[in-house]
mmCIF file of N, CA and C in Angstrom:
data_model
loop_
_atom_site.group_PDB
_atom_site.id
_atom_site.type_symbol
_atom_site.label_atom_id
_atom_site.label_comp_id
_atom_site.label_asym_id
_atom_site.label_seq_id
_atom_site.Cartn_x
_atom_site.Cartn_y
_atom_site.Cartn_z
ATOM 1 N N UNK A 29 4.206 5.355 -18.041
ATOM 2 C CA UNK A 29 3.072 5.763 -17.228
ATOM 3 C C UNK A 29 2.925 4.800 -16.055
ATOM 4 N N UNK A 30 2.594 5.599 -14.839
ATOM 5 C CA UNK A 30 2.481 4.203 -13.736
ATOM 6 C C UNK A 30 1.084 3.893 -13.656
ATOM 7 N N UNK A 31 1.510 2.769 -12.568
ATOM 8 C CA UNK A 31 0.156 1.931 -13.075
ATOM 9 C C UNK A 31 0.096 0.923 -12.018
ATOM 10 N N UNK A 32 -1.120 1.434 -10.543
ATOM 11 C CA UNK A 32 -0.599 0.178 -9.039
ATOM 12 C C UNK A 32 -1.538 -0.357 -9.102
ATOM 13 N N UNK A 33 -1.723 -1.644 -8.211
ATOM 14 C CA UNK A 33 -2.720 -1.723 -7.241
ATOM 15 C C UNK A 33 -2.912 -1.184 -6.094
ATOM 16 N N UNK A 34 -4.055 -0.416 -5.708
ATOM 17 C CA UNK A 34 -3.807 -0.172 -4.385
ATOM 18 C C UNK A 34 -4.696 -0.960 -3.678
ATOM 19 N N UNK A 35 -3.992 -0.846 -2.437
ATOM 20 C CA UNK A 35 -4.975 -1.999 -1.247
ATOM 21 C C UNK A 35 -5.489 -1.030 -0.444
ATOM 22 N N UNK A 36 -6.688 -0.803 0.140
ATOM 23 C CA UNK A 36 -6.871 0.273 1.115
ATOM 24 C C UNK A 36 -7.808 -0.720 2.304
ATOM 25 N N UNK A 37 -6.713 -0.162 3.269
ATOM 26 C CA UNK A 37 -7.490 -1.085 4.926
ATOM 27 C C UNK A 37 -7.994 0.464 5.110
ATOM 28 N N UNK A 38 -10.011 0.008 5.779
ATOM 29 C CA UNK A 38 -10.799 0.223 6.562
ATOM 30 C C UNK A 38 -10.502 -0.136 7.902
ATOM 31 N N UNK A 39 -9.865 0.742 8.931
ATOM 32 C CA UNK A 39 -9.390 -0.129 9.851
ATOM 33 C C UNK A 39 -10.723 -0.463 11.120
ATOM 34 N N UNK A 40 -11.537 0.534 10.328
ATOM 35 C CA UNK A 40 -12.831 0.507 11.789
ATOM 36 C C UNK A 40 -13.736 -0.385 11.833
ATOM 37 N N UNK A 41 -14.167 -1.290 10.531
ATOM 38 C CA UNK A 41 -14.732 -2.073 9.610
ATOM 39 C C UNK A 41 -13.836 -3.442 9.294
ATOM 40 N N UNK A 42 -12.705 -3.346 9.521
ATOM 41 C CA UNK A 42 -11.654 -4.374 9.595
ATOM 42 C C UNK A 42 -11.678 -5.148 8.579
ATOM 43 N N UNK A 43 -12.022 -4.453 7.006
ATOM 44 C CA UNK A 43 -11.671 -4.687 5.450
ATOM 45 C C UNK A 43 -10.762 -4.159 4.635
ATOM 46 N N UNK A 44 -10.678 -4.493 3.638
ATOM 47 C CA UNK A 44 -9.896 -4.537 2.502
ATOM 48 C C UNK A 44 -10.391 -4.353 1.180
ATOM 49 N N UNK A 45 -10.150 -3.049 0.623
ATOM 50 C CA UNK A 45 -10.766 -3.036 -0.846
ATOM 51 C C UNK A 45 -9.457 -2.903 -1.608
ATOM 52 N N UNK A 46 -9.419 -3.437 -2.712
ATOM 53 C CA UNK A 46 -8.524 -2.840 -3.570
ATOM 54 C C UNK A 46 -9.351 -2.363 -5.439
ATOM 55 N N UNK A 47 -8.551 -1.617 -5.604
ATOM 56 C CA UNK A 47 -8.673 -0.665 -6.872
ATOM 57 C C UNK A 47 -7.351 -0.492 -7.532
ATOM 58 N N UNK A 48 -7.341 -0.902 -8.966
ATOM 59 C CA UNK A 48 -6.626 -0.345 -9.980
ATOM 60 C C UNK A 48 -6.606 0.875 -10.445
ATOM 61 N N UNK A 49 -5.046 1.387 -10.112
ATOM 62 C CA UNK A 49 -5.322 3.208 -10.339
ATOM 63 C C UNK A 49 -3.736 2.916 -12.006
ATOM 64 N N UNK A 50 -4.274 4.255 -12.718
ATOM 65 C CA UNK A 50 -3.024 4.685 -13.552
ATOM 66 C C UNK A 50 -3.319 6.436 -13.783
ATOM 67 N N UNK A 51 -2.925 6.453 -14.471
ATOM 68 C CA UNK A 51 -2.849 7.937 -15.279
ATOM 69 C C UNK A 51 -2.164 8.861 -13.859
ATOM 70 N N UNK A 52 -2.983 9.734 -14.248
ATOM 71 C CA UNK A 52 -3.370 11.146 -13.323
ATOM 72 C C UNK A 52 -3.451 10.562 -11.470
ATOM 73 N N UNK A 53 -4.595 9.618 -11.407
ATOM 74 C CA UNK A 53 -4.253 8.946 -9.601
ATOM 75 C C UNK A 53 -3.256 8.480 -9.617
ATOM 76 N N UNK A 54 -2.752 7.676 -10.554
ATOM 77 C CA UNK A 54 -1.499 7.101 -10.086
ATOM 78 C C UNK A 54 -0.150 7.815 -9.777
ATOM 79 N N UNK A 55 -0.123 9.233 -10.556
ATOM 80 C CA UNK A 55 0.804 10.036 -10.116
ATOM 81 C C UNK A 55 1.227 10.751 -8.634
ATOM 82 N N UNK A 56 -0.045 10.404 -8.622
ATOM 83 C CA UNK A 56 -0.366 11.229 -6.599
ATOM 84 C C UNK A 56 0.330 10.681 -5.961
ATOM 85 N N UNK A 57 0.843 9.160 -6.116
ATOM 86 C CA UNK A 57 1.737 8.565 -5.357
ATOM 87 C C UNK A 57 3.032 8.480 -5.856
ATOM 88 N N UNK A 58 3.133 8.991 -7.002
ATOM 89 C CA UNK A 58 4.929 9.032 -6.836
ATOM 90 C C UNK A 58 5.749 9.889 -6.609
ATOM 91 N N UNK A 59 7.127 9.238 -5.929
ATOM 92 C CA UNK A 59 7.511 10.185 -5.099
ATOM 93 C C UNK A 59 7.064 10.194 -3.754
ATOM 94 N N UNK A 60 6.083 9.656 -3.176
ATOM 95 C CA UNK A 60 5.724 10.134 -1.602
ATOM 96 C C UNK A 60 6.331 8.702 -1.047
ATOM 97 N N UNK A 61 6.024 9.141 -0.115
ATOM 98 C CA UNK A 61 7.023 7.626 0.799
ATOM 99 C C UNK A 61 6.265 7.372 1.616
ATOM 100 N N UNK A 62 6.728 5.667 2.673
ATOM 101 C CA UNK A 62 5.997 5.437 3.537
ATOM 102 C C UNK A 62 5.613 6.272 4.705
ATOM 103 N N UNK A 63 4.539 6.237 5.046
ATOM 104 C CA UNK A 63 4.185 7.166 6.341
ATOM 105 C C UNK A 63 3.715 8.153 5.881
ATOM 106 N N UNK A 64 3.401 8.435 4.477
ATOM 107 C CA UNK A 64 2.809 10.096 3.937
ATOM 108 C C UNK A 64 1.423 10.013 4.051
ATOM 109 N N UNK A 65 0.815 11.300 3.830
ATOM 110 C CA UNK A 65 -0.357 11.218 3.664
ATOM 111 C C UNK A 65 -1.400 11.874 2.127
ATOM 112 N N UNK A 66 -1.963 10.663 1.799
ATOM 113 C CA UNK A 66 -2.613 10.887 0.249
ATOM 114 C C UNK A 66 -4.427 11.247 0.333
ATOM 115 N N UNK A 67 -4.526 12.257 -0.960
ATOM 116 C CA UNK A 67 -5.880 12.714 -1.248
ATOM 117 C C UNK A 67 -6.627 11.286 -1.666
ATOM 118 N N UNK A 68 -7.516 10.392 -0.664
ATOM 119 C CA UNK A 68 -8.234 9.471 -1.033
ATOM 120 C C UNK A 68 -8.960 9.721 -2.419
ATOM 121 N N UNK A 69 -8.860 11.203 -3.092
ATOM 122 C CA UNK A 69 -9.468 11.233 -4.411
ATOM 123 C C UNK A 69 -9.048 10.205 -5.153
ATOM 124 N N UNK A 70 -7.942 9.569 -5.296
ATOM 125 C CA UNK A 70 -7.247 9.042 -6.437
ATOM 126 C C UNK A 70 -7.690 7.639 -6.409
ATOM 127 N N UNK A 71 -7.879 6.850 -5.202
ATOM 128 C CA UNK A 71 -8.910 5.755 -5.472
ATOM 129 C C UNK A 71 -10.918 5.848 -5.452
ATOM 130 N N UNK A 72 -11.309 7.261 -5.616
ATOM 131 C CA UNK A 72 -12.728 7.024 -5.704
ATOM 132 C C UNK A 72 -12.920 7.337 -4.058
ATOM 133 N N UNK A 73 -12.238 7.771 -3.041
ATOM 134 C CA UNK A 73 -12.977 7.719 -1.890
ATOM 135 C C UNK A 73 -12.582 9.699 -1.727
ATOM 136 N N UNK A 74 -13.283 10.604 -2.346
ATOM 137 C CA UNK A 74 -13.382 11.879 -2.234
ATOM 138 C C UNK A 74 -13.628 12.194 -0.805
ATOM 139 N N UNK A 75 -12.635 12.726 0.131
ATOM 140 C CA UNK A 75 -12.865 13.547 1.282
ATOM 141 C C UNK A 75 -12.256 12.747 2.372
ATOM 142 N N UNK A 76 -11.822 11.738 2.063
ATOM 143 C CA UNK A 76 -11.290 10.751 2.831
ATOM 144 C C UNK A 76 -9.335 11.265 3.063
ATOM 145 N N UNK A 77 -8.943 11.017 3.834
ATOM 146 C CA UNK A 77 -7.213 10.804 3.926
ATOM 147 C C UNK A 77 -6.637 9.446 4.050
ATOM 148 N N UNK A 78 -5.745 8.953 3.186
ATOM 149 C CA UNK A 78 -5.263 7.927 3.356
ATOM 150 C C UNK A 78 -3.698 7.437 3.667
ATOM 151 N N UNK A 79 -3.030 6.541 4.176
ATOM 152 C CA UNK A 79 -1.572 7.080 5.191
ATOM 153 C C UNK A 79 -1.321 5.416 4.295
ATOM 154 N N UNK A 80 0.169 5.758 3.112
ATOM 155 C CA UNK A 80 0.286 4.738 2.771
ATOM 156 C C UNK A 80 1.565 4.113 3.993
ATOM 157 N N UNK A 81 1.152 2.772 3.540
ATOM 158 C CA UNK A 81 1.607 2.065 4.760
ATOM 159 C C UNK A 81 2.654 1.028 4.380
ATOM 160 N N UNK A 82 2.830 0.907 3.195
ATOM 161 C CA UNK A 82 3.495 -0.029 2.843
ATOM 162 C C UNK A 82 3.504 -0.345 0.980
ATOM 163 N N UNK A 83 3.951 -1.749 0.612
ATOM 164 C CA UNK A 83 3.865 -1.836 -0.699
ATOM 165 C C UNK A 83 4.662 -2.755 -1.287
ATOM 166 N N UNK A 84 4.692 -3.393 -2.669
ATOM 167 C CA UNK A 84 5.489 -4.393 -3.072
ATOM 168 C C UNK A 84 5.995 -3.890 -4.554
ATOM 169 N N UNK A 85 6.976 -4.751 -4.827
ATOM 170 C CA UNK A 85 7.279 -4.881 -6.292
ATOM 171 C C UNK A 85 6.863 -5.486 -7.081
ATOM 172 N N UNK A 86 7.022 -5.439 -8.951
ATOM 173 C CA UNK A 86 6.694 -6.258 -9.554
ATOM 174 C C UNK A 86 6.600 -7.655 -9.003
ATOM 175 N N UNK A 87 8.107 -7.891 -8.652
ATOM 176 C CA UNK A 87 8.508 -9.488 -7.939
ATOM 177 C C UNK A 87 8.366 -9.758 -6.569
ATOM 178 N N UNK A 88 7.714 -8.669 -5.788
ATOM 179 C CA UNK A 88 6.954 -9.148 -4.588
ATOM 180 C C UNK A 88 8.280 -8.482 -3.426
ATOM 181 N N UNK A 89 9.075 -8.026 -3.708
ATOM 182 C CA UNK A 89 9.933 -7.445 -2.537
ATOM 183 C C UNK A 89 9.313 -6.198 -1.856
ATOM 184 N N UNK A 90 9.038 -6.398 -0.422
ATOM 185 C CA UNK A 90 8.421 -5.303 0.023
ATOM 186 C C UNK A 90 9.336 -4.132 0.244
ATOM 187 N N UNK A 91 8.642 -3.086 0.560
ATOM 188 C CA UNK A 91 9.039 -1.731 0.708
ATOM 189 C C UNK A 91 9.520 -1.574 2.226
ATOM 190 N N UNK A 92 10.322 -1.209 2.225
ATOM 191 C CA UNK A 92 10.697 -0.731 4.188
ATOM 192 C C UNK A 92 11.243 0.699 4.119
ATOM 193 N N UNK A 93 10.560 0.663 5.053
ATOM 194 C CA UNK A 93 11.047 2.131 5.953
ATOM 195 C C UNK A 93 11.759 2.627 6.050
ATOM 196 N N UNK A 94 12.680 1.865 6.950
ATOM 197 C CA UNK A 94 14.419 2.041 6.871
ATOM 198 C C UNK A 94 15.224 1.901 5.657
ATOM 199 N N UNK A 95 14.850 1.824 4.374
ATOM 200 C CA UNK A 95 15.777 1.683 3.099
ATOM 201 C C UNK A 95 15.165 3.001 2.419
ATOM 202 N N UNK A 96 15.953 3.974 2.697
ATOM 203 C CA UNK A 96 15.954 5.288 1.787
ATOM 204 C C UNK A 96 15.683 4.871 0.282
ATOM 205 N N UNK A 97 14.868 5.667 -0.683
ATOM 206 C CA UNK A 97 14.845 5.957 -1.767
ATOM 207 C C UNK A 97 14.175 5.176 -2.321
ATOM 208 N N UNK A 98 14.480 5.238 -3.486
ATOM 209 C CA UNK A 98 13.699 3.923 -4.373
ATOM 210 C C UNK A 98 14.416 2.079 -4.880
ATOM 211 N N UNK A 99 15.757 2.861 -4.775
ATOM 212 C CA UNK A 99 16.658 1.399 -5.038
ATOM 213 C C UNK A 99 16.361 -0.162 -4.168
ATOM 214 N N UNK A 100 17.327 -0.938 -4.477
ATOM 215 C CA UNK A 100 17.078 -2.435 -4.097
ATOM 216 C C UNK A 100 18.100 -2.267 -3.157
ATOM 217 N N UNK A 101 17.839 -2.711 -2.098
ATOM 218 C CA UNK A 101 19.092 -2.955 -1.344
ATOM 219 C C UNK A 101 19.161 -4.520 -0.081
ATOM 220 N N UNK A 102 20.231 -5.409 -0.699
ATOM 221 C CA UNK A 102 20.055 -6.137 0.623
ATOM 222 C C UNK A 102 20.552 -6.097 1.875
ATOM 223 N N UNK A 103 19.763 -6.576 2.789
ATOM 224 C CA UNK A 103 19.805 -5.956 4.130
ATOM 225 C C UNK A 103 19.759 -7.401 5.185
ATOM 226 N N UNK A 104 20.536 -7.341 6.336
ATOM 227 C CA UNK A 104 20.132 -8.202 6.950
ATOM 228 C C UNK A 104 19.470 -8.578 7.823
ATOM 229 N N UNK A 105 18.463 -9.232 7.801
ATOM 230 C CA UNK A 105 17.106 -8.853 9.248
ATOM 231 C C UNK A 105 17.353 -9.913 10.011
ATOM 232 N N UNK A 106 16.680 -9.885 11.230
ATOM 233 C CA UNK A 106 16.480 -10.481 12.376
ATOM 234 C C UNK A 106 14.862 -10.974 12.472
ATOM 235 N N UNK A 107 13.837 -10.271 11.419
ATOM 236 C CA UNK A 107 12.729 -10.411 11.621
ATOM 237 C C UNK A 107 11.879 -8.664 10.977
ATOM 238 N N UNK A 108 10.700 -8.771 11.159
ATOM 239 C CA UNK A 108 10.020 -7.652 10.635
ATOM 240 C C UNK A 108 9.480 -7.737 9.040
ATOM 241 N N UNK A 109 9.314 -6.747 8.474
ATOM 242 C CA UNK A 109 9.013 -6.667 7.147
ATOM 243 C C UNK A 109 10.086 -7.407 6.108
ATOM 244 N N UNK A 110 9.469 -8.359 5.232
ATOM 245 C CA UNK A 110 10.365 -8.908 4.331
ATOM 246 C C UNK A 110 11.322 -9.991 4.823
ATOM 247 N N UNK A 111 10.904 -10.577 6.344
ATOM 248 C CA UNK A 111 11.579 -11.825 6.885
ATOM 249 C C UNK A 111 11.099 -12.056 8.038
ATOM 250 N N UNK A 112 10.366 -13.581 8.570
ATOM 251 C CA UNK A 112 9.999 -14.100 9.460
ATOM 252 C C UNK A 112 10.275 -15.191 9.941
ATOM 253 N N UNK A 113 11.457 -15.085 10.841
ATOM 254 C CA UNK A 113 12.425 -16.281 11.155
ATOM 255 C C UNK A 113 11.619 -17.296 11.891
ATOM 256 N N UNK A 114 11.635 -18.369 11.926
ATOM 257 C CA UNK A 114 11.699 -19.853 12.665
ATOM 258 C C UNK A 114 12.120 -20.162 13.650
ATOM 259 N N UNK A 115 13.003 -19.626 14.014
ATOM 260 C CA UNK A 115 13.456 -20.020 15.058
ATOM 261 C C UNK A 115 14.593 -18.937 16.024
ATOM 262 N N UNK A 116 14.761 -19.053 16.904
ATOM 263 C CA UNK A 116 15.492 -17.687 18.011
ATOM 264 C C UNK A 116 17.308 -17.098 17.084
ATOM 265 N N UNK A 117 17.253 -16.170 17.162
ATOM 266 C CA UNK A 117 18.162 -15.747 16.400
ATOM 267 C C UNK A 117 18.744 -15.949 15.077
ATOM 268 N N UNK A 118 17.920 -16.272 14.564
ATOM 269 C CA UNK A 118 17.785 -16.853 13.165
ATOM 270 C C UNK A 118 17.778 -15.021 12.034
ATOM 271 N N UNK A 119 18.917 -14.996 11.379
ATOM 272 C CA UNK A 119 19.421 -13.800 10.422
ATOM 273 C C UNK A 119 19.213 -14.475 9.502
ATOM 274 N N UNK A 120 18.992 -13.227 7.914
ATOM 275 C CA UNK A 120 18.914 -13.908 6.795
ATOM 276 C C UNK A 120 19.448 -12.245 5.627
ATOM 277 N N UNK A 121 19.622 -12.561 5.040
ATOM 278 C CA UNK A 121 20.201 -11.407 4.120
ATOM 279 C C UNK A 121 18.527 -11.735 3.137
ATOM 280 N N UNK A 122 18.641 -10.648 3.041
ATOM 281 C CA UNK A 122 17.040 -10.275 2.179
ATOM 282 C C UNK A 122 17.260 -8.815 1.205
ATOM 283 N N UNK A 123 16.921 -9.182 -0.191
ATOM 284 C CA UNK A 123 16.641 -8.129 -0.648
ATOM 285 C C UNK A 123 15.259 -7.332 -0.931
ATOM 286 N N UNK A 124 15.219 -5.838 -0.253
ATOM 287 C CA UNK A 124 14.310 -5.073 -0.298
ATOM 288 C C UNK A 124 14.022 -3.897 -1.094
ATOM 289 N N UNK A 125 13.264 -2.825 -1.248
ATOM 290 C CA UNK A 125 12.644 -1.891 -1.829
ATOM 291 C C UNK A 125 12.630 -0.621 -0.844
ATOM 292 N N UNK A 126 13.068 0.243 -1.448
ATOM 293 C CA UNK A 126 13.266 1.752 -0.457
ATOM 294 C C UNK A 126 11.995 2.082 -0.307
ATOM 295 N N UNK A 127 11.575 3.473 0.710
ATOM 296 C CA UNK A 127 10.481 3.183 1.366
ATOM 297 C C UNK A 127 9.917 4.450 0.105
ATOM 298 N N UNK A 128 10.384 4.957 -0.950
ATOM 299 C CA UNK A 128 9.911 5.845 -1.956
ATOM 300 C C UNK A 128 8.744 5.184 -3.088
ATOM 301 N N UNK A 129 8.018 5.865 -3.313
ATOM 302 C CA UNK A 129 7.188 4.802 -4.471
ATOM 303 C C UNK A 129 7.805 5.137 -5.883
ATOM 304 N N UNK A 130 7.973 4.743 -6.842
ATOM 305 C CA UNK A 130 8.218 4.938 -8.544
ATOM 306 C C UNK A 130 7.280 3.800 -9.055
ATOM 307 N N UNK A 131 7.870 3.928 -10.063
ATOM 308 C CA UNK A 131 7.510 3.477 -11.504
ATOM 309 C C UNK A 131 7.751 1.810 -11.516
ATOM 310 N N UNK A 132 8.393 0.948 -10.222
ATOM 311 C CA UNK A 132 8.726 -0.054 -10.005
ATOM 312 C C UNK A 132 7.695 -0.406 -9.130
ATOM 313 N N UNK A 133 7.252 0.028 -8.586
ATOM 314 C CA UNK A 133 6.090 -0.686 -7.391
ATOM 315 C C UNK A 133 4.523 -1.243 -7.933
ATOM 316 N N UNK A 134 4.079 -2.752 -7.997
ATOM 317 C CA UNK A 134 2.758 -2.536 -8.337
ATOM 318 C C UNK A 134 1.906 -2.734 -7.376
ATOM 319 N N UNK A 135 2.096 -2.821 -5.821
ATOM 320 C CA UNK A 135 1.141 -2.803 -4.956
ATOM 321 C C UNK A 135 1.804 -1.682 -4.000
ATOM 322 N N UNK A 136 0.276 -0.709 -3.687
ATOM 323 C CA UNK A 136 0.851 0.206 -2.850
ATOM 324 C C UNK A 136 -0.428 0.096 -1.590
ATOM 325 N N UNK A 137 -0.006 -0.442 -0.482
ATOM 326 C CA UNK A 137 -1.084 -0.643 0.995
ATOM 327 C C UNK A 137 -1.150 0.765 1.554
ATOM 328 N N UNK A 138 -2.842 1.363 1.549
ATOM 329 C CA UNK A 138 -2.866 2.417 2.327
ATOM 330 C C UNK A 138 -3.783 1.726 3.082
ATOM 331 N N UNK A 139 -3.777 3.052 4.380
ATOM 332 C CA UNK A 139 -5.120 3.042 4.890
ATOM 333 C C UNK A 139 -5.933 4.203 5.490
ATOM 334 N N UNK A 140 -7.572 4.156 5.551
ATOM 335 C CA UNK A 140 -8.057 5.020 5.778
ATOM 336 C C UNK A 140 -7.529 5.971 7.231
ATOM 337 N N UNK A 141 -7.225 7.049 7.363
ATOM 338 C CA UNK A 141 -6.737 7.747 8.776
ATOM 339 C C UNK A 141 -7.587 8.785 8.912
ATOM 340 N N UNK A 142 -8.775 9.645 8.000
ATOM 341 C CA UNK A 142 -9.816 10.261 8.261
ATOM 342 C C UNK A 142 -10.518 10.146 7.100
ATOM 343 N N UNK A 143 -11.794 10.932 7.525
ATOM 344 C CA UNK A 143 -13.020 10.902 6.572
ATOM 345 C C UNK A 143 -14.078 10.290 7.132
ATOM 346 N N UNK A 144 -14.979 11.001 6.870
ATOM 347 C CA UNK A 144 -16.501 10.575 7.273
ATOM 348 C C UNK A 144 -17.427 10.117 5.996
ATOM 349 N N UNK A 145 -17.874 8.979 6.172
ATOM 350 C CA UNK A 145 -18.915 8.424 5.237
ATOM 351 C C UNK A 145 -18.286 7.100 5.600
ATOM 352 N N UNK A 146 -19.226 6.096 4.340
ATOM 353 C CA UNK A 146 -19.100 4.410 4.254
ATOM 354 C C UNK A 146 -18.039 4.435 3.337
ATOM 355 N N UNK A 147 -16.974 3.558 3.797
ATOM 356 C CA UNK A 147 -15.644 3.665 2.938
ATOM 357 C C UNK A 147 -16.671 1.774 1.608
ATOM 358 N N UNK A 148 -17.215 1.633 2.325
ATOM 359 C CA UNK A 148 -17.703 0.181 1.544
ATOM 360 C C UNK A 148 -18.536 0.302 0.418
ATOM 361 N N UNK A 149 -19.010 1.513 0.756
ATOM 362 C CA UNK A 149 -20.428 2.014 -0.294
ATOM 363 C C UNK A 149 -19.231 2.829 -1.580
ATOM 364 N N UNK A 150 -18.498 3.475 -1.137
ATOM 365 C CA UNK A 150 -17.384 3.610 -2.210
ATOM 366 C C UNK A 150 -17.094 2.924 -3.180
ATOM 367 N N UNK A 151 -16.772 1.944 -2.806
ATOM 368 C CA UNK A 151 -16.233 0.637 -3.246
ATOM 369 C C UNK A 151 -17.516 -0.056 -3.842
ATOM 370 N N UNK A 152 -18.940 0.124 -3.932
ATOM 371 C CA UNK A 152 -19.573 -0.451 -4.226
ATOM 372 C C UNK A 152 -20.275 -1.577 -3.875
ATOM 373 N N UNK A 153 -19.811 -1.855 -2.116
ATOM 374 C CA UNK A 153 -20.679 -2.711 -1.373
ATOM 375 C C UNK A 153 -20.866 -2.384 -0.084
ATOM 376 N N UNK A 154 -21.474 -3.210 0.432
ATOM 377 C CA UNK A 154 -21.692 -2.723 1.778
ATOM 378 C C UNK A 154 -23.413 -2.147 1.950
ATOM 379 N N UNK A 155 -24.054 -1.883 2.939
ATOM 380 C CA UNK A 155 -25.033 -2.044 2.933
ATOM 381 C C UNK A 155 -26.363 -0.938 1.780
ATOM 382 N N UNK A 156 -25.811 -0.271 0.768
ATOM 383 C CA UNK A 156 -26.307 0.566 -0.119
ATOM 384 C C UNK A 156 -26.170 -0.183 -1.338
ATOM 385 N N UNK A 157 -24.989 -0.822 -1.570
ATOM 386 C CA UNK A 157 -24.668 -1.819 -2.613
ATOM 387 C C UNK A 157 -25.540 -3.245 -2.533
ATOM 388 N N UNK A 158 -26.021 -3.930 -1.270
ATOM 389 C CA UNK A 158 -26.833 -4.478 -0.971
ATOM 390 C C UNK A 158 -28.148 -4.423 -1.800
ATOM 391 N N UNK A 159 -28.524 -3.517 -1.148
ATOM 392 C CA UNK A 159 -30.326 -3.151 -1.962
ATOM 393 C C UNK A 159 -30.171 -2.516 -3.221
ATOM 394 N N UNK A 160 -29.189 -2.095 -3.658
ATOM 395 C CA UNK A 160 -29.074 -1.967 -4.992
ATOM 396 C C UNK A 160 -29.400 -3.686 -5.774
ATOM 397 N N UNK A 161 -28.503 -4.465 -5.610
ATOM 398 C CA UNK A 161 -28.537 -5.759 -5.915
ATOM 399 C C UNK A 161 -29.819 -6.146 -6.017
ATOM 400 N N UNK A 162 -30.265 -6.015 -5.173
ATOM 401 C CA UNK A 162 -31.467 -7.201 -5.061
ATOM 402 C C UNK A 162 -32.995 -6.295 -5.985
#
């Protein structure tokens, strides 16, 4: 059974919530790849669209774009996702994660791309979660 974290950027609000999904939400994402677009039902934000953007492995290898499927593959970068060189022309062989989600991924980065309402009050804060508190 899968079983992520997801991270979801508010990009208008310029936050970060994350939520533990399995079962039934967690299926919504497998199989779809980077750049798709998901029913915000599956983290609690009903009516919302969310555009996953990215993601990691158990062991922290990110997901890219350019690596078809779900396999490991090393690749050699110049810079970008999964390598940030030091210094001018600086290459490095890096192993990465295809841009597909499975049963191997436990962080999956979306973010909000429509929907109207408080993506914070969702999540349980933000200014409704506020006066609840107090």
């Amino acid at each position: 059974m899968a079983e992520f974290k997801v991270v979801v950027a508010d990009p208008d609000a310029g936050e970060t919530y994350q939520r533990d999904v399995d079962g039934q939400d967690a299926n919504r994402f497998l199989g779809r790849s980077l750049s798709e677009e998901v029913d915000g039902g599956a983290v609690g934000l009903d009516g919302f669209t969310l555009e996953i953007t990215g993601g990691s492995d158990e062991t922290g290898r990110p997901m890219r774009a350019d690596v078809p499927g779900t396999s490991l593959k090393e690749i050699l970068l110049d810079g970008g996702v999964g390598f940030e060189p030091t210094t001018d022309g600086e290459r490095k062989r890096v192993t990465v994660r295809g841009a597909e989600i499975d049963d191997d991924i436990a962080q999956v980065n979306v973010a909000v791309t429509d929907g109207e309402g408080d993506v914070a009050a969702a999540f349980g804060e933000g200014d409704e979660a506020d006066e609840d508190a107090e």
